[in-house]
Amino acid sequence: MRSLTKSNAQFKKALKKLPLGVASNFRYWGDDKTIYVKQGKGARFSDLDDNQYIDYRMGYGPGILGYADDRVDAAAIEGMKVGGVFALATELEYTVANRISQMVPAAELVRFSNSGTEAVMAALRIARGYTGKDSYIIIEGGYHGLFDAALWYTPMEDWVEGQGDPELVPYSDGVPQMLKKLIHTVPLNDANKLEDVLKKHGSDIGALLIEPIMGNCCSIAANAEYIHQVRELCDHYGVVMIIDEVKTGFRVAKGGVQELYGVKADLCTFAKAVANGYPISIVAGREEIMRKVGNGIAHGGTYTAHSVSLAAANKTLEILDETSALEDIANFGLDMQKGISEILDSRNIAHSFSGHPSMGGLFFNEHPPVNYRSWKKSDYSFYDTMAQHLHELGILCEPDSREPWFISAAHDKSCLVETLNKFEKAVDQTCEQLKVA
Ligand SMILES: Cc1ncc(COP(=O)(O)O)c(C=O)c1O
């Protein structure tokens, strides 16, 4: 058994000053399971007890090149010398904006923020300001950040098929119930349902928020036909299509999920991979819409376009654009999935993968779900048990099956071999524990 003695002691100490002993609720894994990191490099990190891990969370995606990438850190140090934030603009803002426009054709104009949440908040405001319509559509299972308008979800565990649509509930106390009136939810990959909602409420709906690969819902992916139908329906009903690329952006392709599907958003948001973990995010989109910013629509902030983050973004995007990093990441993901399949097939364990290999979801069912409703049909208890064994063995995947496995350019052959060896062990331990034949 791995010892978490020092992490547990740190937890007790931290609890005195931090709710749940951590800085973000998602980092609390239980009183005796919460991990405190000592140091990370590449695709690996160690905890306070010197347990070594290969990481498949990578901070939920930001570590696209790996932790403490020397090239990005050197650029960040140069950025530090610029001086931080001035309540004035700096030269690099244009350079980075231009680079983004070249990589993502839909990003005709660009504004920066600090977190994914902030970028999506801005996108929603811009969409409403542009259309003059307050209601919006979100997709069941989608996640768009920690702000009141987005903190709503459909608890699928409680939903029973054939008994109507799942209920929409706030994700947190403190989210005003009155906001619910503005939200419509639809399942992914069901254009008819979307059309029904738009027929009924289209005159009030200003925006549709979608992650075509649901990075917070096991990478359940839209099919291409559906995405193009969504595009057409948004055009027809005057709804701003916001593609939230906070997880997929600069990861699944140089031009993000929009390149993969051959679709252009009206507005799109980016964050995680932009600067290899330095805090910066982006709201970008069609010029006609984005020109409203500063012309009726508010946007800005004290820490926007910090010189360190901008310099890190410039270097990270340069590497992603000009090297084979994203191809290498995808190939690692495919090799890992092939190895995982061999292990599971040899034990007759039905499984499938979803999304993109750089952030793939693993399901214990023959076919991947087409939306969050069908996720219910996969055996997530097998995943949940296996994840605990993987952690003990030093493979850090998300404990919840709804989070995909994030690959970075620092995941190399040695990571692959070690991961597959340990995966095989964890599968056998899980079978034994769950008495799977
Ligand atoms: C698709 C999506 N949008 C928005 C967010 C919010 O980003 P942040 O955590 O940086 O505020 C996330 C975070 O996981 C995300 O995955």
XYZ file of C-alpha atoms and ligand atoms in Angstrom:
453
model
C 0.000 0.000 0.000
C 1.162 3.492 -0.840
C 1.772 5.650 2.221
C 0.030 9.017 2.341
C 1.236 9.836 5.860
C 2.667 13.243 4.988
C -0.245 14.176 2.716
C -2.659 13.185 5.498
C -0.754 15.338 8.009
C -0.776 18.237 5.561
C -4.521 17.761 5.115
C -5.109 18.075 8.868
C -2.986 21.218 8.972
C -4.542 22.757 5.861
C -8.063 22.082 7.091
C -7.510 24.666 9.811
C -7.213 27.438 7.251
C -8.783 26.155 4.013
C -12.267 24.673 3.546
C -11.755 20.958 2.763
C -8.026 21.595 3.197
C -7.606 22.581 -0.454
C -7.863 25.583 -2.774
C -10.456 24.060 -5.141
C -13.243 21.660 -4.103
C -12.291 19.238 -6.877
C -8.888 18.628 -5.242
C -10.413 17.112 -2.134
C -10.456 13.322 -2.550
C -11.380 12.374 1.023
C -9.782 13.004 4.418
C -7.230 10.214 3.964
C -6.910 10.310 0.156
C -6.230 13.957 -0.619
C -2.856 14.236 -2.341
C -0.454 17.132 -1.812
C 2.081 17.559 -4.590
C 5.776 18.051 -3.930
C 6.936 18.571 -7.506
C 6.067 17.813 -11.100
C 8.213 17.492 -14.195
C 7.078 16.294 -17.601
C 4.284 13.734 -17.283
C 5.250 12.746 -13.757
C 5.004 14.196 -10.277
C 5.771 13.193 -6.722
C 3.674 13.783 -3.626
C 4.807 14.786 -0.137
C 5.415 11.099 0.715
C 7.622 10.699 -2.366
C 5.123 8.473 -4.136
C 5.797 8.775 -7.865
C 2.946 9.115 -10.335
C 2.442 9.163 -14.083
C -0.249 11.765 -14.464
C -3.266 11.460 -16.763
C -5.050 14.464 -15.339
C -2.403 17.077 -16.137
C -4.279 19.663 -14.103
C -7.473 18.771 -16.056
C -5.707 19.603 -19.277
C -3.400 22.614 -19.001
C -0.173 20.606 -18.982
C -0.191 20.017 -22.732
C 3.624 19.989 -22.967
C 4.183 18.552 -19.497
C 4.903 20.116 -16.128
C 7.703 22.686 -15.881
C 8.464 22.712 -19.592
C 11.858 24.423 -19.872
C 11.008 26.309 -23.075
C 7.771 27.751 -21.715
C 9.257 28.543 -18.320
C 12.164 30.403 -19.943
C 9.647 32.477 -21.928
C 7.643 33.132 -18.747
C 10.786 34.476 -17.052
C 11.264 36.869 -19.966
C 7.615 37.853 -19.514
C 8.253 38.526 -15.835
C 10.907 41.069 -16.792
C 8.251 43.039 -18.675
C 6.702 43.822 -15.341
C 3.333 42.145 -14.838
C 0.184 44.203 -15.341
C 0.069 47.944 -15.915
C -3.575 48.823 -16.477
C -2.208 49.491 -19.955
C -1.703 47.336 -23.024
C 1.541 45.604 -24.054
C 2.899 44.601 -27.468
C 2.611 40.861 -27.036
C -1.205 41.016 -26.835
C -1.374 41.566 -30.573
C 1.237 38.869 -31.297
C -0.677 36.234 -29.338
C -4.070 37.326 -30.674
C -2.724 37.111 -34.202
C -1.296 33.655 -33.611
C -4.667 32.481 -32.282
C -6.508 33.894 -35.295
C -4.142 32.059 -37.603
C -4.644 28.759 -35.790
C -8.423 29.110 -35.317
C -10.184 30.742 -38.295
C -13.335 31.507 -36.232
C -11.222 33.641 -33.885
C -11.374 36.764 -36.020
C -11.056 39.002 -32.965
C -9.646 38.012 -29.613
C -9.862 39.127 -25.995
C -7.990 37.635 -23.029
C -9.142 36.664 -19.550
C -7.570 34.599 -16.781
C -9.607 31.403 -16.392
C -11.960 29.279 -18.429
C -14.832 30.444 -16.262
C -14.081 34.069 -16.994
C -13.859 33.456 -20.746
C -17.195 31.613 -20.878
C -18.831 34.289 -18.716
C -17.631 36.856 -21.219
C -18.823 34.796 -24.189
C -22.299 34.475 -22.726
C -22.471 38.191 -22.006
C -21.271 39.061 -25.498
C -23.846 36.705 -27.045
C -26.638 38.231 -25.013
C -25.456 41.753 -25.699
C -25.286 41.050 -29.411
C -28.664 39.310 -29.726
C -30.531 41.165 -26.996
C -31.874 37.764 -25.853
C -31.193 36.463 -22.328
C -32.073 32.752 -22.421
C -29.546 30.132 -23.465
C -29.151 26.437 -24.150
C -26.687 24.090 -22.501
C -26.078 20.436 -23.300
C -26.751 17.774 -20.657
C -23.431 16.735 -19.130
C -21.625 19.873 -20.281
C -19.549 21.948 -17.876
C -18.660 25.558 -18.486
C -17.153 26.801 -15.252
C -17.915 28.040 -11.783
C -20.337 30.893 -12.352
C -24.018 31.066 -11.545
C -25.323 30.936 -15.109
C -23.359 27.744 -15.822
C -23.616 25.991 -12.463
C -26.592 23.855 -13.445
C -26.631 20.178 -14.209
C -28.871 17.197 -14.817
C -28.089 14.530 -12.174
C -28.197 11.463 -14.395
C -27.876 9.020 -11.496
C -31.456 9.990 -10.524
C -32.912 9.926 -14.025
C -35.091 7.064 -15.210
C -35.345 6.433 -18.938
C -38.861 6.771 -20.320
C -39.959 9.114 -17.553
C -39.378 12.455 -19.229
C -36.355 14.712 -19.392
C -33.842 14.793 -16.535
C -34.347 17.548 -14.009
C -32.129 20.620 -14.114
C -30.713 21.471 -10.685
C -28.148 23.966 -9.390
C -24.689 22.555 -8.826
C -24.190 24.645 -5.717
C -26.007 26.335 -2.894
C -26.073 30.053 -3.503
C -26.980 29.827 -7.177
C -30.191 31.859 -7.514
C -33.132 29.612 -8.438
C -34.567 32.419 -10.550
C -31.790 31.834 -13.116
C -33.325 28.490 -14.022
C -35.981 30.298 -16.062
C -33.299 31.325 -18.550
C -31.847 27.868 -19.171
C -32.881 25.156 -21.602
C -31.078 21.815 -21.664
C -30.913 19.290 -24.472
C -29.115 15.955 -24.841
C -26.109 15.806 -27.173
C -26.603 14.277 -30.632
C -30.338 14.881 -30.777
C -31.033 17.634 -33.303
C -34.798 17.066 -33.123
C -34.895 17.936 -29.429
C -32.835 21.020 -30.113
C -35.135 22.079 -32.914
C -38.193 21.583 -30.662
C -36.700 23.899 -28.043
C -35.783 26.502 -30.643
C -39.217 26.374 -32.262
C -40.832 27.023 -28.901
C -38.385 29.448 -27.321
C -36.050 30.635 -30.104
C -37.215 34.225 -29.859
C -35.852 34.398 -26.271
C -32.674 32.367 -26.758
C -29.482 34.312 -27.383
C -26.839 31.606 -27.062
C -26.117 27.911 -27.256
C -23.150 26.648 -25.289
C -21.596 23.415 -26.447
C -18.472 21.305 -26.010
C -18.556 19.028 -29.098
C -16.268 16.701 -27.170
C -17.538 16.888 -23.599
C -14.321 17.192 -21.666
C -16.126 16.934 -18.357
C -18.367 14.087 -19.361
C -15.935 11.383 -20.348
C -15.278 12.979 -23.724
C -18.644 11.887 -25.081
C -18.492 13.251 -28.593
C -20.957 14.824 -30.943
C -21.185 13.291 -34.367
C -20.247 15.566 -37.257
C -23.740 15.615 -38.744
C -25.187 16.808 -35.438
C -22.687 19.641 -35.092
C -23.506 20.888 -38.569
C -27.220 20.675 -37.774
C -26.592 22.709 -34.612
C -24.740 25.280 -36.706
C -27.681 25.544 -39.132
C -30.295 25.725 -36.381
C -28.378 28.486 -34.593
C -28.190 30.457 -37.829
C -31.865 29.925 -38.527
C -33.021 31.037 -35.071
C -30.521 33.873 -34.588
C -28.716 32.119 -31.736
C -25.010 32.707 -31.105
C -23.230 29.352 -31.193
C -20.562 29.338 -28.489
C -18.147 26.446 -28.791
C -16.453 26.031 -25.451
C -12.954 24.841 -26.284
C -11.547 25.356 -22.791
C -10.471 21.701 -22.820
C -10.303 20.833 -26.510
C -8.610 24.028 -27.704
C -5.006 23.659 -28.922
C -5.220 19.993 -27.915
C -7.364 17.894 -30.249
C -5.987 19.799 -33.265
C -4.116 23.044 -33.859
C -7.461 24.618 -34.689
C -9.203 22.797 -31.850
C -12.438 20.876 -32.065
C -13.659 23.299 -34.741
C -10.929 22.043 -37.066
C -11.822 18.418 -36.304
C -15.482 18.960 -37.170
C -14.990 21.532 -39.905
C -17.298 23.976 -38.155
C -16.976 27.652 -37.225
C -18.369 28.967 -33.968
C -19.751 32.468 -33.629
C -17.830 32.718 -30.368
C -15.320 30.295 -28.906
C -13.484 30.053 -25.620
C -10.052 28.647 -24.810
C -7.996 28.246 -21.666
C -6.286 25.064 -20.529
C -3.645 24.306 -23.146
C -3.038 27.896 -24.190
C -0.055 28.590 -21.941
C 0.882 25.154 -20.570
C -0.651 25.969 -17.198
C 0.034 29.672 -16.817
C -3.306 31.365 -16.197
C -4.738 32.881 -19.327
C -7.949 32.324 -21.279
C -9.511 33.584 -24.446
C -12.872 34.609 -25.783
C -12.780 35.026 -29.521
C -15.099 35.047 -32.473
C -16.757 36.621 -35.423
C -15.716 40.231 -35.987
C -19.281 41.543 -36.246
C -20.068 40.161 -32.784
C -16.731 40.899 -31.137
C -16.766 44.558 -32.257
C -19.620 45.039 -29.782
C -17.019 44.609 -27.041
C -16.181 48.132 -25.937
C -19.150 49.313 -27.932
C -21.863 48.550 -25.417
C -20.482 45.305 -23.983
C -18.166 45.366 -20.975
C -15.016 43.268 -20.881
C -11.704 43.581 -19.058
C -10.054 43.054 -15.692
C -7.029 44.011 -13.644
C -5.040 40.846 -14.354
C -6.056 40.441 -17.980
C -3.079 39.701 -20.264
C -0.453 39.484 -17.517
C 2.993 39.679 -19.076
C 4.061 36.279 -17.685
C 0.987 34.463 -18.996
C 1.156 36.190 -22.360
C 4.802 35.227 -22.840
C 4.026 31.639 -21.807
C 1.074 31.556 -24.210
C 3.163 32.878 -27.069
C 5.783 30.174 -26.577
C 3.295 27.334 -25.961
C 1.254 28.194 -29.049
C 4.425 28.510 -31.114
C 5.459 24.990 -30.064
C 1.983 23.548 -30.681
C 1.783 25.230 -34.067
C 5.280 24.552 -35.329
C 6.210 21.131 -33.957
C 4.664 17.665 -34.075
C 3.619 17.912 -30.400
C -0.120 17.437 -30.996
C 0.461 14.560 -33.399
C 2.770 12.899 -30.850
C 0.151 13.345 -28.134
C -2.568 11.787 -30.288
C -0.295 8.884 -31.231
C 0.533 8.219 -27.593
C -3.198 8.199 -26.847
C -3.871 5.739 -29.658
C -1.020 3.450 -28.570
C -2.311 3.521 -25.018
C -5.852 2.706 -26.127
C -4.526 -0.181 -28.250
C -2.611 -1.569 -25.254
C -5.608 -1.145 -22.955
C -7.843 -2.935 -25.481
C -5.453 -5.878 -25.687
C -5.503 -6.229 -21.902
C -9.294 -5.953 -21.642
C -10.013 -8.115 -24.711
C -7.859 -10.913 -23.346
C -10.126 -10.920 -20.294
C -13.355 -10.555 -22.302
C -14.136 -7.216 -20.703
C -16.367 -5.140 -22.964
C -15.116 -1.590 -23.377
C -14.890 1.351 -25.735
C -13.259 4.753 -26.019
C -14.758 8.096 -26.813
C -13.616 11.546 -27.806
C -10.141 12.242 -29.072
C -7.101 10.123 -28.079
C -5.428 13.186 -26.505
C -8.306 13.294 -24.000
C -10.077 9.987 -24.379
C -12.840 8.557 -22.250
C -12.827 4.882 -21.257
C -16.135 3.035 -20.937
C -16.941 -0.419 -19.763
C -19.537 -1.004 -22.423
C -19.260 -2.190 -26.023
C -20.200 1.182 -27.457
C -19.384 4.637 -26.164
C -22.371 6.704 -25.034
C -23.856 9.154 -27.511
C -24.898 11.523 -24.748
C -25.005 11.814 -20.992
C -28.256 9.830 -20.843
C -26.632 6.793 -22.396
C -23.585 7.125 -20.102
C -25.838 5.558 -17.480
C -25.601 2.276 -19.354
C -21.846 1.868 -18.901
C -20.448 0.012 -15.907
C -18.919 2.945 -14.115
C -18.533 0.925 -10.894
C -15.760 -1.061 -12.639
C -14.017 2.152 -13.613
C -14.403 3.681 -10.154
C -12.875 0.621 -8.452
C -10.088 0.289 -11.010
C -9.132 3.959 -10.617
C -8.399 3.389 -6.917
C -6.057 0.493 -7.760
C -4.348 2.572 -10.438
C -3.707 5.325 -7.908
C -2.107 2.843 -5.520
C 0.141 1.733 -8.375
C 1.139 5.285 -9.299
C -1.072 5.891 -12.323
C -3.071 9.008 -11.656
C -6.289 9.032 -13.631
C -9.388 10.863 -12.480
C -11.279 8.846 -9.832
C -14.571 9.750 -11.513
C -15.267 7.993 -14.822
C -16.657 11.204 -16.267
C -13.219 12.761 -16.632
C -11.108 11.778 -19.638
C -7.433 10.812 -19.592
C -5.277 13.796 -20.540
C -2.078 13.138 -22.455
C 0.805 15.580 -22.762
C 3.755 15.786 -25.131
C 5.899 14.651 -22.200
C 4.228 11.210 -22.050
C 6.927 9.070 -23.610
C 7.591 5.402 -24.314
C 8.640 4.723 -20.712
C 5.311 6.149 -19.509
C 3.442 3.954 -21.964
C 5.144 0.718 -20.938
C 4.791 1.442 -17.231
C 1.159 2.525 -17.612
C 0.134 -0.611 -19.485
C 1.917 -2.917 -17.021
C 0.175 -1.257 -14.132
C -3.149 -1.077 -15.947
C -3.070 -4.853 -16.395
C -2.413 -5.327 -12.699
C -5.204 -2.912 -11.743
C -7.698 -4.687 -14.008
C -6.928 -8.025 -12.353
C -7.181 -6.509 -8.883
C -10.537 -4.975 -9.846
C -11.863 -8.255 -11.246
C -10.854 -10.007 -8.056
C -12.399 -7.342 -5.839
C -15.670 -7.184 -7.787
C -15.724 -10.937 -8.359
C -15.838 -10.479 -12.134
C -15.231 -13.841 -13.812
C -15.286 23.152 -21.077
C -14.930 23.970 -19.874
N -15.347 25.246 -19.781
C -15.030 26.018 -18.737
C -14.258 25.535 -17.701
C -13.880 26.420 -16.565
O -12.521 26.690 -16.613
P -11.724 27.153 -15.299
O -11.682 25.983 -14.382
O -10.377 27.550 -15.832
O -12.445 28.313 -14.737
C -13.794 24.211 -17.754
C -12.998 23.655 -16.655
O -12.758 22.492 -16.533
C -14.126 23.427 -18.876
O -13.699 22.181 -18.973
